[in-house]
Amino acid sequence: MKGYGLFLLVMAILLLIIPLPALSNTAKATGAQQSAKTQPSATTKATTTTTAKTTLPKNTAQGTFRILCDGKIVTLTEREFLIRTLAMEMLPSYHTEALKAQTVAAYTYYSRRRANPDPALNGADFATPYEAFPHAYTQEKLKERWGDQYDAYYQKITDAVDAVAGKTIRHKGKLIDACYHAVSNGCTESAETVWGSEVAYLQAVASPGDRLAPGYTSSVSLSPTEVKTI
């Protein structure tokens, strides 16, 4: 009897000891499941992360501009076109942010024209005189123009273009008519005053910085006879 009682006591102790590791493993597994439920899965993260993308216009799969120049169509990649345009429109010595703003304005302006081409241009997006563009702004011409500053200026121009590649200005989802000019008299003019039609985003605003622009003012002295002749 004593042996039997001792056997029962040993079995009872074993039954109390053996489930403990199992319960511990079960708790860990349950905890892991709950942790998994509270943490987003890789798929969830992927679907909730927004990535900025640069998309080309539907009608320009290769990302090009087609320019009618003295009866011939010159095709340039968007990047090369913007580099040449920026070199034509602004001095490379200007602030980088100004160069970037000009790039976005130019890209918006010409993208809008590309989206609404003139049938008379025979497949070109727009036309320009031969002596103005793009031939006058090849790398060879820019080297002649900038001299020893060519490498630094060209790098600054290309950096500005690359920094805002694909960015446009839109109003209610549509490309704006991004008209721009070199300098004003200290205030812009509304589209209605200039062209007779109201445009919501082309309004008269103060532009005092223009007064600091090179060539803002100049003077010429003429005699009464010269004025009369002119």
mmCIF file of C-alpha atoms in Angstrom:
data_model
loop_
_atom_site.group_PDB
_atom_site.id
_atom_site.type_symbol
_atom_site.label_atom_id
_atom_site.label_comp_id
_atom_site.label_asym_id
_atom_site.label_seq_id
_atom_site.Cartn_x
_atom_site.Cartn_y
_atom_site.Cartn_z
ATOM 1 C CA MET A 1 0.000 0.000 0.000
ATOM 2 C CA LYS A 2 2.824 2.361 0.888
ATOM 3 C CA GLY A 3 4.410 1.706 -2.556
ATOM 4 C CA TYR A 4 1.085 2.355 -4.318
ATOM 5 C CA GLY A 5 0.534 5.558 -2.391
ATOM 6 C CA LEU A 6 4.049 6.731 -3.223
ATOM 7 C CA PHE A 7 3.380 5.998 -6.928
ATOM 8 C CA LEU A 8 0.190 8.093 -6.897
ATOM 9 C CA LEU A 9 2.030 10.957 -5.216
ATOM 10 C CA VAL A 10 4.809 10.910 -7.857
ATOM 11 C CA MET A 11 2.202 10.861 -10.700
ATOM 12 C CA ALA A 12 0.360 13.824 -9.181
ATOM 13 C CA ILE A 13 3.582 15.809 -8.953
ATOM 14 C CA LEU A 14 4.423 14.995 -12.577
ATOM 15 C CA LEU A 15 0.973 16.113 -13.764
ATOM 16 C CA LEU A 16 1.533 19.442 -12.028
ATOM 17 C CA ILE A 17 5.026 19.936 -13.447
ATOM 18 C CA ILE A 18 4.723 18.721 -17.077
ATOM 19 C CA PRO A 19 1.998 21.199 -18.328
ATOM 20 C CA LEU A 20 3.999 24.245 -17.212
ATOM 21 C CA PRO A 21 6.352 24.374 -20.255
ATOM 22 C CA ALA A 22 3.418 23.678 -22.556
ATOM 23 C CA LEU A 23 1.405 26.486 -20.998
ATOM 24 C CA SER A 24 4.419 28.761 -21.332
ATOM 25 C CA ASN A 25 4.782 27.946 -25.039
ATOM 26 C CA THR A 26 1.056 28.414 -25.593
ATOM 27 C CA ALA A 27 1.196 31.821 -23.930
ATOM 28 C CA LYS A 28 4.110 32.832 -26.118
ATOM 29 C CA ALA A 29 2.298 31.697 -29.241
ATOM 30 C CA THR A 30 -0.863 33.550 -28.221
ATOM 31 C CA GLY A 31 1.143 36.665 -27.442
ATOM 32 C CA ALA A 32 2.849 36.477 -30.836
ATOM 33 C CA GLN A 33 -0.519 36.177 -32.571
ATOM 34 C CA GLN A 34 -1.870 39.192 -30.723
ATOM 35 C CA SER A 35 1.303 41.146 -31.538
ATOM 36 C CA ALA A 36 0.950 40.218 -35.185
ATOM 37 C CA LYS A 37 -2.626 41.485 -35.171
ATOM 38 C CA THR A 38 -1.637 44.845 -33.726
ATOM 39 C CA GLN A 39 1.315 45.387 -36.069
ATOM 40 C CA PRO A 40 0.667 46.274 -39.741
ATOM 41 C CA SER A 41 1.811 43.623 -42.132
ATOM 42 C CA ALA A 42 4.304 44.390 -44.877
ATOM 43 C CA THR A 43 1.420 44.427 -47.349
ATOM 44 C CA THR A 44 -0.525 46.908 -45.247
ATOM 45 C CA LYS A 45 2.460 49.221 -45.045
ATOM 46 C CA ALA A 46 2.987 49.040 -48.767
ATOM 47 C CA THR A 47 -0.609 49.968 -49.483
ATOM 48 C CA THR A 48 -0.668 52.866 -47.046
ATOM 49 C CA THR A 49 2.609 54.451 -48.156
ATOM 50 C CA THR A 50 2.282 57.145 -50.811
ATOM 51 C CA THR A 51 5.175 57.507 -53.210
ATOM 52 C CA ALA A 52 5.580 60.592 -55.351
ATOM 53 C CA LYS A 53 5.749 59.664 -59.004
ATOM 54 C CA THR A 54 6.643 61.628 -62.092
ATOM 55 C CA THR A 55 4.333 60.699 -64.945
ATOM 56 C CA LEU A 56 4.818 61.750 -68.517
ATOM 57 C CA PRO A 57 1.957 63.187 -70.581
ATOM 58 C CA LYS A 58 -0.066 60.493 -72.326
ATOM 59 C CA ASN A 59 0.847 61.783 -75.780
ATOM 60 C CA THR A 60 4.586 61.890 -75.019
ATOM 61 C CA ALA A 61 5.599 58.392 -73.984
ATOM 62 C CA GLN A 62 9.267 59.219 -74.600
ATOM 63 C CA GLY A 63 9.130 62.504 -72.700
ATOM 64 C CA THR A 64 10.039 64.823 -75.579
ATOM 65 C CA PHE A 65 9.179 68.217 -77.006
ATOM 66 C CA ARG A 66 8.853 68.698 -80.753
ATOM 67 C CA ILE A 67 9.784 72.211 -81.884
ATOM 68 C CA LEU A 68 9.078 73.592 -85.362
ATOM 69 C CA CYS A 69 12.143 75.637 -86.278
ATOM 70 C CA ASP A 70 12.392 77.200 -89.752
ATOM 71 C CA GLY A 71 10.249 74.508 -91.329
ATOM 72 C CA LYS A 72 12.009 71.614 -89.598
ATOM 73 C CA ILE A 73 10.901 69.763 -86.462
ATOM 74 C CA VAL A 74 13.596 69.472 -83.802
ATOM 75 C CA THR A 75 12.970 66.828 -81.129
ATOM 76 C CA LEU A 76 14.513 67.228 -77.673
ATOM 77 C CA THR A 77 14.090 65.223 -74.509
ATOM 78 C CA GLU A 78 12.226 67.058 -71.766
ATOM 79 C CA ARG A 79 15.397 67.361 -69.709
ATOM 80 C CA GLU A 80 17.517 68.772 -72.525
ATOM 81 C CA PHE A 81 14.718 71.127 -73.521
ATOM 82 C CA LEU A 82 14.394 72.473 -69.973
ATOM 83 C CA ILE A 83 18.159 72.893 -69.571
ATOM 84 C CA ARG A 84 18.310 74.963 -72.744
ATOM 85 C CA THR A 85 15.177 76.904 -71.855
ATOM 86 C CA LEU A 86 16.453 77.737 -68.386
ATOM 87 C CA ALA A 87 19.790 78.846 -69.847
ATOM 88 C CA MET A 88 17.881 81.094 -72.227
ATOM 89 C CA GLU A 89 15.483 82.581 -69.673
ATOM 90 C CA MET A 90 17.687 83.249 -66.624
ATOM 91 C CA LEU A 91 21.238 84.017 -65.620
ATOM 92 C CA PRO A 92 22.851 80.986 -63.926
ATOM 93 C CA SER A 93 24.118 83.349 -61.227
ATOM 94 C CA TYR A 94 20.552 83.724 -59.904
ATOM 95 C CA HIS A 95 19.474 81.913 -56.738
ATOM 96 C CA THR A 96 18.893 78.172 -57.146
ATOM 97 C CA GLU A 97 15.294 78.447 -55.915
ATOM 98 C CA ALA A 98 14.589 81.066 -58.581
ATOM 99 C CA LEU A 99 16.044 78.755 -61.223
ATOM 100 C CA LYS A 100 13.852 75.905 -59.985
ATOM 101 C CA ALA A 101 10.745 78.103 -60.020
ATOM 102 C CA GLN A 102 11.505 79.179 -63.589
ATOM 103 C CA THR A 103 11.949 75.547 -64.618
ATOM 104 C CA VAL A 104 8.539 74.579 -63.233
ATOM 105 C CA ALA A 105 6.880 77.580 -64.887
ATOM 106 C CA ALA A 106 8.480 76.812 -68.251
ATOM 107 C CA TYR A 107 7.667 73.109 -68.058
ATOM 108 C CA THR A 108 4.052 73.924 -67.210
ATOM 109 C CA TYR A 109 3.762 76.503 -69.981
ATOM 110 C CA TYR A 110 5.153 74.283 -72.719
ATOM 111 C CA SER A 111 3.401 71.151 -71.461
ATOM 112 C CA ARG A 112 0.096 73.000 -71.799
ATOM 113 C CA ARG A 113 0.954 73.952 -75.355
ATOM 114 C CA ARG A 114 1.993 70.379 -76.065
ATOM 115 C CA ALA A 115 -1.326 69.120 -74.742
ATOM 116 C CA ASN A 116 -3.175 71.474 -77.110
ATOM 117 C CA PRO A 117 -1.036 71.584 -80.272
ATOM 118 C CA ASP A 118 -1.801 73.839 -83.218
ATOM 119 C CA PRO A 119 -2.705 71.646 -86.227
ATOM 120 C CA ALA A 120 -0.889 74.117 -88.469
ATOM 121 C CA LEU A 121 2.436 73.090 -86.903
ATOM 122 C CA ASN A 122 2.443 69.714 -88.682
ATOM 123 C CA GLY A 123 2.902 67.593 -85.568
ATOM 124 C CA ALA A 124 5.146 69.984 -83.624
ATOM 125 C CA ASP A 125 4.208 71.113 -80.132
ATOM 126 C CA PHE A 126 5.100 74.734 -80.851
ATOM 127 C CA ALA A 127 7.291 76.873 -83.109
ATOM 128 C CA THR A 128 10.276 79.133 -82.482
ATOM 129 C CA PRO A 129 12.610 81.221 -84.685
ATOM 130 C CA TYR A 130 15.868 79.558 -85.726
ATOM 131 C CA GLU A 131 18.066 82.279 -84.256
ATOM 132 C CA ALA A 132 16.350 82.157 -80.863
ATOM 133 C CA PHE A 133 16.061 78.500 -79.926
ATOM 134 C CA PRO A 134 17.176 75.749 -79.627
ATOM 135 C CA HIS A 135 20.293 76.175 -81.782
ATOM 136 C CA ALA A 136 21.605 79.203 -79.917
ATOM 137 C CA TYR A 137 21.631 77.246 -76.673
ATOM 138 C CA THR A 138 23.592 74.121 -77.492
ATOM 139 C CA GLN A 139 26.488 73.232 -75.187
ATOM 140 C CA GLU A 140 28.911 74.693 -77.728
ATOM 141 C CA LYS A 141 27.061 78.019 -77.780
ATOM 142 C CA LEU A 142 26.795 78.084 -73.996
ATOM 143 C CA LYS A 143 30.554 77.512 -73.695
ATOM 144 C CA GLU A 144 31.098 80.575 -75.880
ATOM 145 C CA ARG A 145 28.614 82.564 -73.821
ATOM 146 C CA TRP A 146 29.760 81.564 -70.314
ATOM 147 C CA GLY A 147 33.491 81.088 -70.925
ATOM 148 C CA ASP A 148 35.411 79.919 -67.865
ATOM 149 C CA GLN A 149 32.174 79.731 -65.866
ATOM 150 C CA TYR A 150 30.677 77.118 -68.186
ATOM 151 C CA ASP A 151 31.212 74.029 -66.008
ATOM 152 C CA ALA A 152 29.896 75.665 -62.824
ATOM 153 C CA TYR A 153 26.968 77.346 -64.564
ATOM 154 C CA TYR A 154 25.956 74.241 -66.531
ATOM 155 C CA GLN A 155 26.054 72.133 -63.369
ATOM 156 C CA LYS A 156 23.916 74.651 -61.522
ATOM 157 C CA ILE A 157 21.384 74.742 -64.365
ATOM 158 C CA THR A 158 21.134 70.959 -64.656
ATOM 159 C CA ASP A 159 20.875 70.538 -60.872
ATOM 160 C CA ALA A 160 17.937 72.963 -60.789
ATOM 161 C CA VAL A 161 16.195 71.140 -63.647
ATOM 162 C CA ASP A 162 16.729 67.699 -62.097
ATOM 163 C CA ALA A 163 15.492 68.891 -58.699
ATOM 164 C CA VAL A 164 12.008 69.687 -60.047
ATOM 165 C CA ALA A 165 11.739 67.229 -62.944
ATOM 166 C CA GLY A 166 8.123 66.516 -63.869
ATOM 167 C CA LYS A 167 6.601 69.118 -61.552
ATOM 168 C CA THR A 168 3.849 71.347 -62.955
ATOM 169 C CA ILE A 169 1.493 74.071 -61.734
ATOM 170 C CA ARG A 170 -2.209 73.244 -61.919
ATOM 171 C CA HIS A 171 -5.507 74.960 -61.187
ATOM 172 C CA LYS A 172 -8.431 72.643 -60.444
ATOM 173 C CA GLY A 173 -6.404 69.749 -61.810
ATOM 174 C CA LYS A 174 -5.543 71.410 -65.135
ATOM 175 C CA LEU A 175 -2.249 72.829 -66.337
ATOM 176 C CA ILE A 176 -2.264 76.586 -65.964
ATOM 177 C CA ASP A 177 -1.231 79.066 -68.621
ATOM 178 C CA ALA A 178 2.022 79.828 -66.797
ATOM 179 C CA CYS A 179 2.851 83.143 -68.415
ATOM 180 C CA TYR A 180 6.070 84.700 -67.141
ATOM 181 C CA HIS A 181 8.168 87.762 -67.898
ATOM 182 C CA ALA A 182 11.613 89.104 -67.089
ATOM 183 C CA VAL A 183 10.588 92.140 -65.067
ATOM 184 C CA SER A 184 7.505 94.228 -64.263
ATOM 185 C CA ASN A 185 7.111 97.802 -63.036
ATOM 186 C CA GLY A 186 6.645 96.499 -59.495
ATOM 187 C CA CYS A 187 3.186 95.002 -60.005
ATOM 188 C CA THR A 188 1.851 92.341 -62.357
ATOM 189 C CA GLU A 189 -1.273 92.883 -64.454
ATOM 190 C CA SER A 190 -4.433 90.838 -64.616
ATOM 191 C CA ALA A 191 -5.189 88.704 -67.657
ATOM 192 C CA GLU A 192 -8.472 90.556 -68.127
ATOM 193 C CA THR A 193 -6.690 93.886 -68.483
ATOM 194 C CA VAL A 194 -4.107 92.508 -70.916
ATOM 195 C CA TRP A 195 -6.159 90.070 -73.002
ATOM 196 C CA GLY A 196 -9.761 90.963 -72.132
ATOM 197 C CA SER A 197 -10.597 87.624 -70.512
ATOM 198 C CA GLU A 198 -10.742 86.836 -66.798
ATOM 199 C CA VAL A 199 -8.372 84.098 -65.593
ATOM 200 C CA ALA A 200 -8.713 83.141 -61.926
ATOM 201 C CA TYR A 201 -5.011 82.606 -61.320
ATOM 202 C CA LEU A 202 -3.645 85.497 -63.439
ATOM 203 C CA GLN A 203 -4.369 88.495 -61.235
ATOM 204 C CA ALA A 204 -2.578 91.738 -60.456
ATOM 205 C CA VAL A 205 -0.259 91.296 -57.475
ATOM 206 C CA ALA A 206 2.552 93.335 -56.003
ATOM 207 C CA SER A 207 6.007 92.339 -57.235
ATOM 208 C CA PRO A 208 8.385 94.713 -55.438
ATOM 209 C CA GLY A 209 11.368 92.457 -55.994
ATOM 210 C CA ASP A 210 11.325 93.444 -59.664
ATOM 211 C CA ARG A 211 12.615 96.869 -58.685
ATOM 212 C CA LEU A 212 15.876 95.163 -57.714
ATOM 213 C CA ALA A 213 16.247 93.351 -61.035
ATOM 214 C CA PRO A 214 19.118 94.247 -63.385
ATOM 215 C CA GLY A 215 17.956 96.690 -66.029
ATOM 216 C CA TYR A 216 14.813 97.696 -64.100
ATOM 217 C CA THR A 217 15.414 101.331 -64.999
ATOM 218 C CA SER A 218 17.402 103.030 -67.734
ATOM 219 C CA SER A 219 17.631 106.546 -69.114
ATOM 220 C CA VAL A 220 18.080 107.996 -72.593
ATOM 221 C CA SER A 221 18.595 111.652 -73.443
ATOM 222 C CA LEU A 222 17.105 112.905 -76.724
ATOM 223 C CA SER A 223 16.800 116.319 -78.267
ATOM 224 C CA PRO A 224 13.368 117.620 -79.320
ATOM 225 C CA THR A 225 14.368 117.069 -82.950
ATOM 226 C CA GLU A 226 15.331 113.418 -82.286
ATOM 227 C CA VAL A 227 12.069 112.810 -80.489
ATOM 228 C CA LYS A 228 10.146 114.305 -83.391
ATOM 229 C CA THR A 229 12.073 112.179 -85.896
ATOM 230 C CA ILE A 230 11.488 108.997 -83.890
#
